[in-house]
CSV table of C-alpha atoms in Angstrom, one decimal:
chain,number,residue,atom,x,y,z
A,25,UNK,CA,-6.8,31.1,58.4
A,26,UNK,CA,-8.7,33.1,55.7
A,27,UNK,CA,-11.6,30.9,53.6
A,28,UNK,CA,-10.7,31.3,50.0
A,29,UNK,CA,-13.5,32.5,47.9
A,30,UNK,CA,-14.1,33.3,44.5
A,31,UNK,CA,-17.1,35.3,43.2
A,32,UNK,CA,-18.7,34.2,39.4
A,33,UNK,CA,-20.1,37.0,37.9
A,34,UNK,CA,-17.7,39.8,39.7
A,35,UNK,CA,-18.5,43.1,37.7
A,36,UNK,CA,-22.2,43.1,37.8
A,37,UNK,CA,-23.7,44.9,40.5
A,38,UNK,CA,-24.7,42.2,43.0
A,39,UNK,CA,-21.5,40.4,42.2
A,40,UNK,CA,-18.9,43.2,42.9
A,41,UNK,CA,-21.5,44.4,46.4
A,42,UNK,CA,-20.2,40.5,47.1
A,43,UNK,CA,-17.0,41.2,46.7
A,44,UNK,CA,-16.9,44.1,49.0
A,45,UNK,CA,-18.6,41.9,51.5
A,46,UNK,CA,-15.7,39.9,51.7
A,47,UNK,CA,-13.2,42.0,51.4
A,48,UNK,CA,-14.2,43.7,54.6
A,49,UNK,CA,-14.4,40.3,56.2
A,50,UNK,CA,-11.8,39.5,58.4
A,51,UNK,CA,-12.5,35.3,58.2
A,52,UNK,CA,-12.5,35.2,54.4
A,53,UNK,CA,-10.4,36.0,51.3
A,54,UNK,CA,-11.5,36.8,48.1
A,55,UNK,CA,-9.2,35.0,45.6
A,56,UNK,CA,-10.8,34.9,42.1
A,57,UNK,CA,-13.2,37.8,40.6
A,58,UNK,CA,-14.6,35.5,37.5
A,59,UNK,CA,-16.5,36.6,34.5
A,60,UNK,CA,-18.1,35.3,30.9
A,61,UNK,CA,-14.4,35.7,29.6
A,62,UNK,CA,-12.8,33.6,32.6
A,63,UNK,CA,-11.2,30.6,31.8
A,64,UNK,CA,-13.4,27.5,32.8
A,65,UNK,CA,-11.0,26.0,35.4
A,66,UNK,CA,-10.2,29.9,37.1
A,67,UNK,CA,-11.0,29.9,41.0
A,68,UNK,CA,-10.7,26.2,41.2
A,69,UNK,CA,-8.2,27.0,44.1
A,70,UNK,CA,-11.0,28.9,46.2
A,71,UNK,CA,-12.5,26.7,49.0
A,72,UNK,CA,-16.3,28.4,48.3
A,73,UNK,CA,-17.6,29.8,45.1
A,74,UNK,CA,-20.4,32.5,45.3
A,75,UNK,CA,-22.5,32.7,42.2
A,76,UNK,CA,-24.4,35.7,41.1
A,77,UNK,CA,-24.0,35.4,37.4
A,78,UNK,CA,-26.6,34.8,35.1
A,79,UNK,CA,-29.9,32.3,35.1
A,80,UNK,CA,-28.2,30.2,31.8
A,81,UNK,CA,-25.0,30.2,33.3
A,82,UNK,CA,-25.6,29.3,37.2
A,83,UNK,CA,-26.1,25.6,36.8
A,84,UNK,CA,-22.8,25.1,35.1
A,85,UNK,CA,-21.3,27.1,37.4
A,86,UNK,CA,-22.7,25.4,40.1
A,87,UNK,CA,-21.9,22.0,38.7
A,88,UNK,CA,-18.4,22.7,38.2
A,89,UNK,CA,-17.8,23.9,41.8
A,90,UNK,CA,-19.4,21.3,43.3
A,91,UNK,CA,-17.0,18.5,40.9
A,92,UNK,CA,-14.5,20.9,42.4
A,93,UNK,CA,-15.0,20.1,46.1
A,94,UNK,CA,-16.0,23.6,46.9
A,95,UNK,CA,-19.0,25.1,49.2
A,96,UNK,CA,-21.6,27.2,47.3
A,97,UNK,CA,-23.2,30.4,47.9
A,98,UNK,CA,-26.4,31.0,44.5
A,99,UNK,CA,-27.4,34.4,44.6
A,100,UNK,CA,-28.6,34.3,40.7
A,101,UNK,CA,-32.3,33.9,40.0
A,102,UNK,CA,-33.7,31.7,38.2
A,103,UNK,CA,-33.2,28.3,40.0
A,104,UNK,CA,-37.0,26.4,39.7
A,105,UNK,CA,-38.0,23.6,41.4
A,106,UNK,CA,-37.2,21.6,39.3
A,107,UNK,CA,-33.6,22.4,38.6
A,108,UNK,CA,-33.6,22.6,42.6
A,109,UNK,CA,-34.7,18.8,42.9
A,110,UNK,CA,-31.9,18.2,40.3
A,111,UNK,CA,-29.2,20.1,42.7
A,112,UNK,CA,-31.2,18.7,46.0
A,113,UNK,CA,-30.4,14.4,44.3
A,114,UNK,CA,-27.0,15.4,43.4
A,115,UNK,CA,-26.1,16.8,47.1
A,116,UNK,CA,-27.4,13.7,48.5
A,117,UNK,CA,-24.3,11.7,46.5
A,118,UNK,CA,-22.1,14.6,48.1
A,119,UNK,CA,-23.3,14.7,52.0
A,120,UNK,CA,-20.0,16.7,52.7
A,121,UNK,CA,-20.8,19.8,50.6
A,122,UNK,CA,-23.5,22.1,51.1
A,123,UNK,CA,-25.2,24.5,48.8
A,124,UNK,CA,-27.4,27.8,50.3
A,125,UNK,CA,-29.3,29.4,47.3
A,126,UNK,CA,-30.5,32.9,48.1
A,127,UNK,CA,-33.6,34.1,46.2
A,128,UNK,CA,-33.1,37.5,47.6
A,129,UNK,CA,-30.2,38.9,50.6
A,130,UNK,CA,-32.3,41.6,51.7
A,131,UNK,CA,-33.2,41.1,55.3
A,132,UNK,CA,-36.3,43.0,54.9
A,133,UNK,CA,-38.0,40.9,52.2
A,134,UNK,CA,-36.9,37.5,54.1
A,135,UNK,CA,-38.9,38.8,56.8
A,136,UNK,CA,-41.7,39.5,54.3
A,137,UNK,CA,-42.0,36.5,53.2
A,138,UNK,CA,-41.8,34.9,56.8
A,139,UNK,CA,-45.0,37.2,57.1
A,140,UNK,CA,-46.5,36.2,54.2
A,141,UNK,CA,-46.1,32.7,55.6
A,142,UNK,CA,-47.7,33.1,58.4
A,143,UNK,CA,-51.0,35.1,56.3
A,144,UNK,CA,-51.5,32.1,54.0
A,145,UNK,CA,-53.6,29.8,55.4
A,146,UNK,CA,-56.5,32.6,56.5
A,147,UNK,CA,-57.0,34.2,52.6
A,148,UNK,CA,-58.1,32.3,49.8
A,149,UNK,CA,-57.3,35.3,47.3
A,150,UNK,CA,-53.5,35.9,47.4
A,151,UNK,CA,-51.2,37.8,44.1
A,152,UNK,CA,-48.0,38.9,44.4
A,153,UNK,CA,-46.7,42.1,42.3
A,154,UNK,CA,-42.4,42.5,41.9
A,155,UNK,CA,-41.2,45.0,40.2
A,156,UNK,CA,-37.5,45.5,39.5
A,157,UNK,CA,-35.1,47.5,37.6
A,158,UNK,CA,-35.1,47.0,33.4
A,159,UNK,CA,-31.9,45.4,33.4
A,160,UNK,CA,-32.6,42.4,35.6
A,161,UNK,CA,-33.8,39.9,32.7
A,162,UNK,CA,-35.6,37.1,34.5
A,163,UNK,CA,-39.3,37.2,35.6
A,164,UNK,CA,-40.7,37.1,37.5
A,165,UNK,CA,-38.4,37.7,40.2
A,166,UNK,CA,-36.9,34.2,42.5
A,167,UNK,CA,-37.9,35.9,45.0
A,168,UNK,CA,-42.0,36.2,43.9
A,169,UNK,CA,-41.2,32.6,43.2
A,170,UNK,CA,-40.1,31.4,46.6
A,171,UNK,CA,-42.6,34.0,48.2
A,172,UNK,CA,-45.7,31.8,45.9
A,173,UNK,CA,-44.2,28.6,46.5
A,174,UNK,CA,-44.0,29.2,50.3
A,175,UNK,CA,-47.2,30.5,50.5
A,176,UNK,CA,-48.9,27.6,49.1
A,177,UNK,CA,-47.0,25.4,51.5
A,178,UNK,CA,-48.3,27.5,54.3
A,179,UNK,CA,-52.1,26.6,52.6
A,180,UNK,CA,-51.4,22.9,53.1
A,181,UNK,CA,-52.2,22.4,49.5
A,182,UNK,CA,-55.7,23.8,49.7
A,183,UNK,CA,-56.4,25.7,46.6
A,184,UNK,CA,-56.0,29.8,46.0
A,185,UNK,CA,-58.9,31.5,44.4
A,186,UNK,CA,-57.2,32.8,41.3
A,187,UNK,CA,-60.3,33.7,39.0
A,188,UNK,CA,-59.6,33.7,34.7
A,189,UNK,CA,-56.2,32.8,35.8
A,190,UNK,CA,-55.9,31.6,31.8
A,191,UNK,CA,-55.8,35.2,30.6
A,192,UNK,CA,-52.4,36.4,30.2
A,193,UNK,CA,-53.0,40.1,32.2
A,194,UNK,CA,-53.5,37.8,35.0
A,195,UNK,CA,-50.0,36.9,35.3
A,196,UNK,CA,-47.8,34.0,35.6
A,197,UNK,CA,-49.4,31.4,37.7
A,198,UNK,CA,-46.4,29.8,39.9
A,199,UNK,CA,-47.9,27.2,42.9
A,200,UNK,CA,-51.6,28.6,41.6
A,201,UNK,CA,-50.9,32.2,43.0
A,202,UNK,CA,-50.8,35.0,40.0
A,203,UNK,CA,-47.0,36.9,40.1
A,204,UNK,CA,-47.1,40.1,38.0
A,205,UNK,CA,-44.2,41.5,37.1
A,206,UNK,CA,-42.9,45.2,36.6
A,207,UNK,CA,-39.4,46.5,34.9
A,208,UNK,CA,-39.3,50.2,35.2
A,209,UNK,CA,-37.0,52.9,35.1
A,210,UNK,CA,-36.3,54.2,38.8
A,211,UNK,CA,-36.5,51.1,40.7
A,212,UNK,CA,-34.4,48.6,42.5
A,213,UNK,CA,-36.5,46.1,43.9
A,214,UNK,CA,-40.1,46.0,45.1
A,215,UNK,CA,-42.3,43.7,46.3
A,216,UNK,CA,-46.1,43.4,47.2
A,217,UNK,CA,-48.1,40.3,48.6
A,218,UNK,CA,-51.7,40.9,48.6
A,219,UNK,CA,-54.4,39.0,50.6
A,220,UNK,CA,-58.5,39.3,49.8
A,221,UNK,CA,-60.9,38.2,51.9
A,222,UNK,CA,-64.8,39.2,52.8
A,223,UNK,CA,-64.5,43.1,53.5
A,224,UNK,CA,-60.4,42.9,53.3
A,225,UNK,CA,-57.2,42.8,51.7
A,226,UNK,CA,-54.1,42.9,53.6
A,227,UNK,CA,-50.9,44.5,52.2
A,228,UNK,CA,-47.7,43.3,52.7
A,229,UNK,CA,-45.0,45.3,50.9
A,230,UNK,CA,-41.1,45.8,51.2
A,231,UNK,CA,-39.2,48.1,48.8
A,232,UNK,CA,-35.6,47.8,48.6
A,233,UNK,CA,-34.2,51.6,47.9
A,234,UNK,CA,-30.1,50.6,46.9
A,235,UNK,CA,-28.1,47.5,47.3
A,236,UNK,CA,-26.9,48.7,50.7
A,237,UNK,CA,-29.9,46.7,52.0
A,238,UNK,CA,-28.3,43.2,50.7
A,239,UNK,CA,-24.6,43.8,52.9
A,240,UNK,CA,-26.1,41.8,55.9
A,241,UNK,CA,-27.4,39.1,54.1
A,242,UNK,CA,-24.3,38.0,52.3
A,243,UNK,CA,-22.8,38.5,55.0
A,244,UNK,CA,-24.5,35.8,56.8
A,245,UNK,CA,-24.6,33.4,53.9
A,246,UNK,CA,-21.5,33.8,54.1
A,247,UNK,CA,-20.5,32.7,57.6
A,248,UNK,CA,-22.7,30.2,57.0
A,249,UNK,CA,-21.1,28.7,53.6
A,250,UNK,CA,-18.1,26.7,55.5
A,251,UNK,CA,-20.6,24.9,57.8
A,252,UNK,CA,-23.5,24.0,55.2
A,253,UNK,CA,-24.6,20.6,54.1
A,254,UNK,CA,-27.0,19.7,51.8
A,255,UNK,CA,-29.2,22.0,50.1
A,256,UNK,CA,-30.5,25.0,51.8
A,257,UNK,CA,-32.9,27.6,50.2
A,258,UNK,CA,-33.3,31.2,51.5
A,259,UNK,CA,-31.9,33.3,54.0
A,260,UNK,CA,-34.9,32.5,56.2
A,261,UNK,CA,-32.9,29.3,56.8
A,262,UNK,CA,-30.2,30.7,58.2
A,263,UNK,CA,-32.0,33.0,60.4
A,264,UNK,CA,-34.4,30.6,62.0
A,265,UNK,CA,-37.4,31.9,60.4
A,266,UNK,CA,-37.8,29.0,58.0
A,267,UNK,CA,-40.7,25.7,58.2
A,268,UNK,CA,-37.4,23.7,56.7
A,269,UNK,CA,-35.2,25.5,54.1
A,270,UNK,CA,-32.8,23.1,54.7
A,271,UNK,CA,-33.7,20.3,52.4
């Protein structure tokens, strides 16, 4: 039998890609495309809620779903650590329901992060520049997030060279790494890590050219939504290329 799943923020552009993604699935059914006007009890008969609303609206959304008994698929930005740690306790009262939250679906930019995990430890210098489309309203990006905050677990907590880090062309400092952050006209997504050392800089770069590149990724969040348990954070989990996303 088909999994029942409802999709929270339907009509914007990640959220109605989501719903074609399940559409064409054969082991799932979408049963609810929810929006700002939607009733606060509408999809509560959907066995997994996917959430790609908006960063005020995503933790209520969440909450709810999870009071509901249903499995949970984030793909909104703007989940910190420390509204992570608050979702991480309140799965630990909940063993039987699992929550995967997706910084980015693009299987390209999992992969360059995995890369950028790998670089870390040998470069002292590291920024990261995202640019995006104008419409997407957070910054920086979950993604540059993520990408900084598994960098400097990669550095064992030793310290990035991040020189007049308090000047605000520097960027926003997120786990001591400077993220810059770009909204232009023209693009979709973008990403750059840069690493500095004597004589060197290495480049690590993925650009994401339509939202074609984000189909495999939900898909596999997807198959992977019925089975999860406890918190898990980034696709890299769920392809084996993660030091522990599953948390």
């Amino acid at each position: 039998m088909s999994k029942r799943v409802a999709v929270a923020g339907a009509s914007g552009r990640l959220g109605s890609l989501i719903c074609e993604v399940v559409e064409a699935h054969p082991g799932f059914a979408l049963v609810d495309r929810l929006g700002s006007a939607s009733p606060i009890d509408a999809g509560a008969d959907a066995e997994i809620l996917i959430d790609a609303s908006h960063p005020e609206a995503s933790a209520g959304i969440v909450d709810r779903a999870l009071s509901r008994g249903q499995q949970v698929i984030v793909g909104t930005s703007g989940w910190s650590a420390d509204r992570l740690a608050v979702l991480r306790d309140r799965l630990a009262a909940a063993p039987e329901r699992g929550v995967i939250v997706v910084p980015n679906f693009s299987l390209g930019s999992v992969l360059g992060t995995a890369l950028a995990r790998i670089a870390a430890p040998y470069f002292d210098a590291v920024e990261i520049i995202e640019a995006h489309h104008p419409k997407k309203v957070d910054s920086p990006s979950g993604t540059a997030v993520r990408t900084a905050e598994i960098i400097a677990e990669a550095r064992g907590g030793r310290a990035t060279e991040a020189p007049f880090a308090e000047q605000p062309a520097r960027g926003e400092l997120v786990a001591g790494i400077p993220i810059h952050s770009l909204r232009l006209a023209g693009v979709v997504a973008k990403q750059e890590v840069r690493f500095g050392g004597p004589g060197e800089v290495l480049t690590l770069t993925h650009d994401t050219h339509s939202n074609e590149a984000y189909r495999a990724g939900i898909r596999a969040a997807l198959e992977a939504a019925p089975g999860a348990r406890g918190l898990t954070i980034g696709l890299d989990a769920l392809l084996g290329l993660d030091a522990g996303g599953a948390a």
